[in-house]
């Protein structure tokens, strides 16, 4: 897992490093510029040989300062560099001003409005250093126009515009939410898609959220600038906290291989244990003709290591399930009384309701499952799909029944049914930064529900009542678009249930399941359907060293 930072946290970390005397702002800016040039060379190795052209667009703050460093370093490699500035360079902050003046001893600087088609004719890259983490308002129209001009081919006969390298983040995008400031309900369209984004010290939260994270051709590089040690949870130390609003000190982790690998130890089965040592998961099935979703979830729960898995089905669905289940057990549970009876067996320690369940059955059974598990030491409940939508008319009714062993796994539509106000806030155009983000929405939902919430998407966010959150980013080199297939959410619900049965804490079960789900999709590759996901887990486990 690695820590993601907000703009405020990054500023506090930099200020703390500067005020401790460990580094100067100028040195940080120099390293940032070096990081951009190095990432350009690594992304396009052909540019390391010979001299090329670059267009560098510089803004009115320190992001612009980074741009002047990049311009100077590329010129030092013999490149011909054309610099265009937005705003009055005389009003740049001190470090950026110093780098502007250094650049002026090397080359010229034209206003942004002077860009024309000939500007790009010999350029191998365009560098966007207009706005970074300091963006708080919609882009001025002059800047928006320049970015659209730099990214759009004027006509079919003209050559393509050069690829754009975003310094820190694409200008116009809010670093905390990944959203476009001044975007609209049509879906926050970015002013342009960078080919490469080079950020500093740590990825910002917004890099891992849509729409920013939504383009699979987009590469993200985190360039070290010497404050990385400070970032590793360091904003809890006194010298950083004094630069930071304490209310902002809540962790957001990016789920990643090293940390999940540590959990491989937990995923492994103990040599001395028998099946009852790994828990018993129950998946509630829907009526005849709608049983597939429950079996997908059950298969995932078994593959992820639950010792036993039982599908509990209504009478009319028994034959259909029996015809298709082997290692997974089958019990009849027609209605509320039958489920209450089944759950008297305390060995059943994780329950999944939702996939294919039907809303009427969900309304009957969810209260029973929550009641039966509330005061048990070890018991988890996963509510997905119909078990969430069934409470759209009265979400508070559901929230009063939930307990801290619960995990809700809504997609955006189900989330909107249970948390209409949070969904509306998330989907309203963002006019100021930091904008309300998917992380904020998941956190607020978890607090309101009093349990873990996993809000799905290629930028899945997991949050619990503590306010800490994690993102499973299926983007950049982990893009897994084949997960957008019927039933993959049912598999995810089963993975969470299986891990709960194995004794994982709800938030850890949700995080691990989301990560494994993406890894299974990546391991299988194109052509993936939901049935493939559980079957791919053994390969993922072997690769993890489980
Ligand atoms: N703080 C540091 O020590 C470092 C910062 N670095 C760079 O500095 C950037 C942050 O710099 P700044 O905080 O100066 O901010 P930016 O350069 O992102 O923005 C400049 C200023 O523009 C104003 N502004 C915001 N939105 C605007 C809008 N829509 N129209 C017009 N003006 C607007 C704000 O006052 C903002 O501070 C980072 O993204 C990174 O590129 C790097 O050099 C590494 C070191
Ligand atoms: N483009 C995508 N990239 C990565 N993951 C995705 C993508 N689209 C969907 N997913 C994941 O696939 C699952 C789909 O779940 P859901 O929407 O409930 O579908 P279903 O109801 O068909 O099972 C979620 O875990 C979601 O995060
Ligand atoms: K930028």
Coordinates of C-alpha atoms in Angstrom, one line a residue, residues 306-510:
X306 CA -13.6 -20.1 3.0
X307 CA -13.6 -23.6 4.5
X308 CA -17.2 -24.3 3.7
X309 CA -19.7 -22.5 1.5
X310 CA -23.5 -23.0 1.5
X311 CA -26.0 -21.6 -0.9
X312 CA -29.3 -21.1 0.9
X313 CA -32.1 -21.2 -1.6
X314 CA -35.9 -21.0 -1.7
X315 CA -37.8 -24.2 -2.4
X316 CA -38.4 -23.5 -6.1
X317 CA -34.7 -22.9 -6.7
X318 CA -33.4 -26.0 -5.0
X319 CA -33.4 -28.3 -8.1
X320 CA -31.8 -25.7 -10.3
X321 CA -29.0 -25.1 -7.7
X322 CA -28.5 -28.8 -7.0
X323 CA -27.9 -29.5 -10.6
X324 CA -25.0 -27.1 -10.7
X325 CA -23.3 -27.3 -7.3
X326 CA -20.7 -29.8 -6.2
X327 CA -18.3 -28.7 -3.5
X328 CA -20.6 -26.0 -2.5
X329 CA -23.4 -27.2 -0.2
X330 CA -27.1 -26.4 -0.6
X331 CA -29.7 -25.8 2.1
X332 CA -33.3 -24.8 1.7
X333 CA -34.3 -21.4 3.3
X334 CA -37.6 -20.3 2.0
X335 CA -38.3 -17.2 4.1
X336 CA -37.4 -15.2 7.2
X337 CA -38.2 -18.0 9.7
X338 CA -36.1 -20.5 7.8
X339 CA -33.1 -18.2 7.6
X340 CA -33.3 -17.4 11.3
X341 CA -33.3 -21.1 12.0
X342 CA -30.3 -21.7 9.7
X343 CA -28.3 -18.9 11.3
X344 CA -28.8 -20.4 14.8
X345 CA -25.7 -22.4 13.8
X346 CA -23.0 -20.2 15.0
X347 CA -20.4 -21.8 12.7
X348 CA -22.0 -19.9 9.8
X349 CA -19.9 -16.8 10.2
X350 CA -20.3 -14.8 7.0
X351 CA -23.4 -14.1 5.0
X352 CA -23.9 -12.6 1.6
X353 CA -27.3 -11.2 0.5
X354 CA -27.9 -9.4 -2.8
X355 CA -26.8 -11.2 -5.9
X356 CA -29.9 -12.3 -7.8
X357 CA -31.9 -12.2 -4.5
X358 CA -34.9 -10.2 -5.6
X359 CA -36.0 -7.1 -3.7
X360 CA -39.0 -8.6 -2.0
X361 CA -36.9 -11.5 -0.7
X362 CA -34.2 -9.0 0.3
X363 CA -36.7 -7.0 2.4
X364 CA -37.7 -10.1 4.3
X365 CA -34.2 -11.6 4.8
X366 CA -31.9 -8.7 5.4
X367 CA -33.4 -7.8 8.8
X368 CA -33.1 -11.5 9.8
X369 CA -29.4 -11.7 8.7
X370 CA -28.5 -8.5 10.5
X371 CA -30.3 -9.4 13.6
X372 CA -28.7 -12.9 13.8
X373 CA -25.2 -11.5 13.4
X374 CA -25.3 -8.3 15.4
X375 CA -23.9 -9.4 18.7
X376 CA -21.7 -12.2 17.6
X377 CA -17.9 -12.0 18.0
X378 CA -17.1 -13.0 14.5
X379 CA -19.6 -12.6 11.8
X380 CA -19.8 -10.5 8.7
X381 CA -22.6 -9.6 6.4
X382 CA -22.1 -8.4 2.8
X383 CA -25.0 -6.5 1.3
X384 CA -24.9 -6.1 -2.5
X385 CA -27.3 -5.4 -5.4
X386 CA -31.0 -6.1 -4.5
X387 CA -30.2 -6.1 -0.8
X388 CA -29.3 -2.4 -1.2
X389 CA -31.9 -1.4 -3.8
X390 CA -34.6 -2.9 -1.6
X391 CA -34.1 -0.1 0.9
X392 CA -34.2 2.8 -1.6
X393 CA -37.5 4.0 -0.2
X394 CA -36.2 4.1 3.3
X395 CA -32.4 3.9 3.6
X396 CA -32.5 5.0 7.3
X397 CA -34.5 1.8 8.0
X398 CA -31.5 -0.1 6.7
X399 CA -28.9 2.1 8.5
X400 CA -30.5 1.5 11.9
X401 CA -30.1 -2.2 11.4
X402 CA -26.5 -2.3 10.2
X403 CA -23.6 -3.1 12.5
X404 CA -19.9 -2.9 12.2
X405 CA -19.5 -6.3 10.8
X406 CA -21.3 -5.2 7.6
X407 CA -19.8 -4.4 4.2
X408 CA -22.0 -2.6 1.6
X409 CA -20.8 -3.0 -2.0
X410 CA -22.8 -0.6 -4.1
X411 CA -22.1 0.5 -7.7
X412 CA -22.8 4.1 -8.5
X413 CA -26.5 3.5 -9.2
X414 CA -27.1 1.6 -5.9
X415 CA -25.1 4.2 -4.1
X416 CA -27.5 6.9 -5.4
X417 CA -30.5 4.9 -4.2
X418 CA -29.2 4.7 -0.6
X419 CA -27.3 8.0 -0.4
X420 CA -29.1 10.3 -2.9
X421 CA -27.7 13.5 -1.4
X422 CA -24.1 12.3 -1.5
X423 CA -24.5 11.1 -5.0
X424 CA -26.0 14.4 -6.1
X425 CA -23.1 16.3 -4.5
X426 CA -20.6 14.0 -6.3
X427 CA -22.3 14.5 -9.6
X428 CA -22.9 18.2 -9.4
X429 CA -20.4 20.3 -11.4
X430 CA -17.4 21.2 -9.3
X431 CA -16.9 25.0 -9.3
X432 CA -14.2 25.3 -6.7
X433 CA -11.4 23.1 -5.4
X434 CA -10.9 21.0 -3.5
X435 CA -14.0 19.4 -5.0
X436 CA -16.2 16.8 -3.3
X437 CA -14.6 13.5 -4.3
X438 CA -15.6 9.9 -4.6
X439 CA -13.4 9.3 -1.5
X440 CA -15.4 12.0 0.4
X441 CA -18.7 10.3 -0.7
X442 CA -17.6 6.8 0.4
X443 CA -16.4 8.2 3.7
X444 CA -19.6 10.1 4.4
X445 CA -21.6 7.0 3.4
X446 CA -19.6 4.8 5.8
X447 CA -20.1 7.2 8.6
X448 CA -23.8 7.4 8.0
X449 CA -24.2 3.6 7.6
X450 CA -21.9 2.8 10.5
X451 CA -20.0 0.2 8.6
X452 CA -17.6 -0.4 5.7
X453 CA -18.6 0.9 2.3
X454 CA -17.0 -0.3 -1.0
X455 CA -18.0 2.0 -3.8
X456 CA -17.4 0.2 -7.1
X457 CA -15.9 1.3 -10.3
X458 CA -12.5 1.3 -12.0
X459 CA -11.6 3.6 -9.1
X460 CA -13.1 1.5 -6.3
X461 CA -13.1 3.3 -3.0
X462 CA -13.3 1.5 0.4
X463 CA -14.0 3.5 3.5
X464 CA -15.0 2.7 7.0
X465 CA -16.3 4.6 10.0
X466 CA -12.8 5.7 11.0
X467 CA -12.6 8.0 8.0
X468 CA -9.5 6.3 6.6
X469 CA -10.0 5.2 3.0
X470 CA -8.3 3.2 0.3
X471 CA -8.5 3.2 -3.5
X472 CA -8.2 0.1 -5.7
X473 CA -7.2 1.8 -8.9
X474 CA -7.8 -0.4 -11.9
X475 CA -6.2 2.2 -14.1
X476 CA -2.8 3.1 -15.8
X477 CA -0.8 -0.2 -15.8
X478 CA -3.6 -1.9 -13.8
X479 CA -6.4 -1.0 -16.2
X480 CA -8.8 -4.0 -16.3
X481 CA -11.7 -2.9 -18.5
X482 CA -12.8 -6.5 -19.1
X483 CA -14.2 -6.4 -15.5
X484 CA -17.1 -4.4 -17.0
X485 CA -19.0 -7.7 -17.6
X486 CA -22.2 -9.1 -16.1
X487 CA -21.7 -10.9 -12.8
X488 CA -18.3 -9.5 -11.9
X489 CA -19.9 -7.6 -9.1
X490 CA -21.4 -10.9 -7.8
X491 CA -17.9 -12.4 -7.7
X492 CA -16.6 -9.4 -5.8
X493 CA -19.4 -9.8 -3.2
X494 CA -18.4 -13.5 -2.9
X495 CA -14.7 -12.7 -2.4
X496 CA -15.5 -10.2 0.4
X497 CA -17.8 -12.9 2.0
X498 CA -15.2 -15.6 1.8
X499 CA -12.5 -13.4 3.4
X500 CA -15.0 -12.4 6.2
X501 CA -15.6 -16.1 6.8
X502 CA -11.8 -16.5 7.1
X503 CA -11.8 -14.0 9.8
X504 CA -10.6 -10.8 8.0
X505 CA -11.9 -7.6 9.5
X506 CA -14.6 -6.0 7.2
X507 CA -12.4 -3.2 5.8
X508 CA -9.5 -5.6 5.2
X509 CA -11.8 -8.1 3.6
X510 CA -13.2 -5.4 1.3

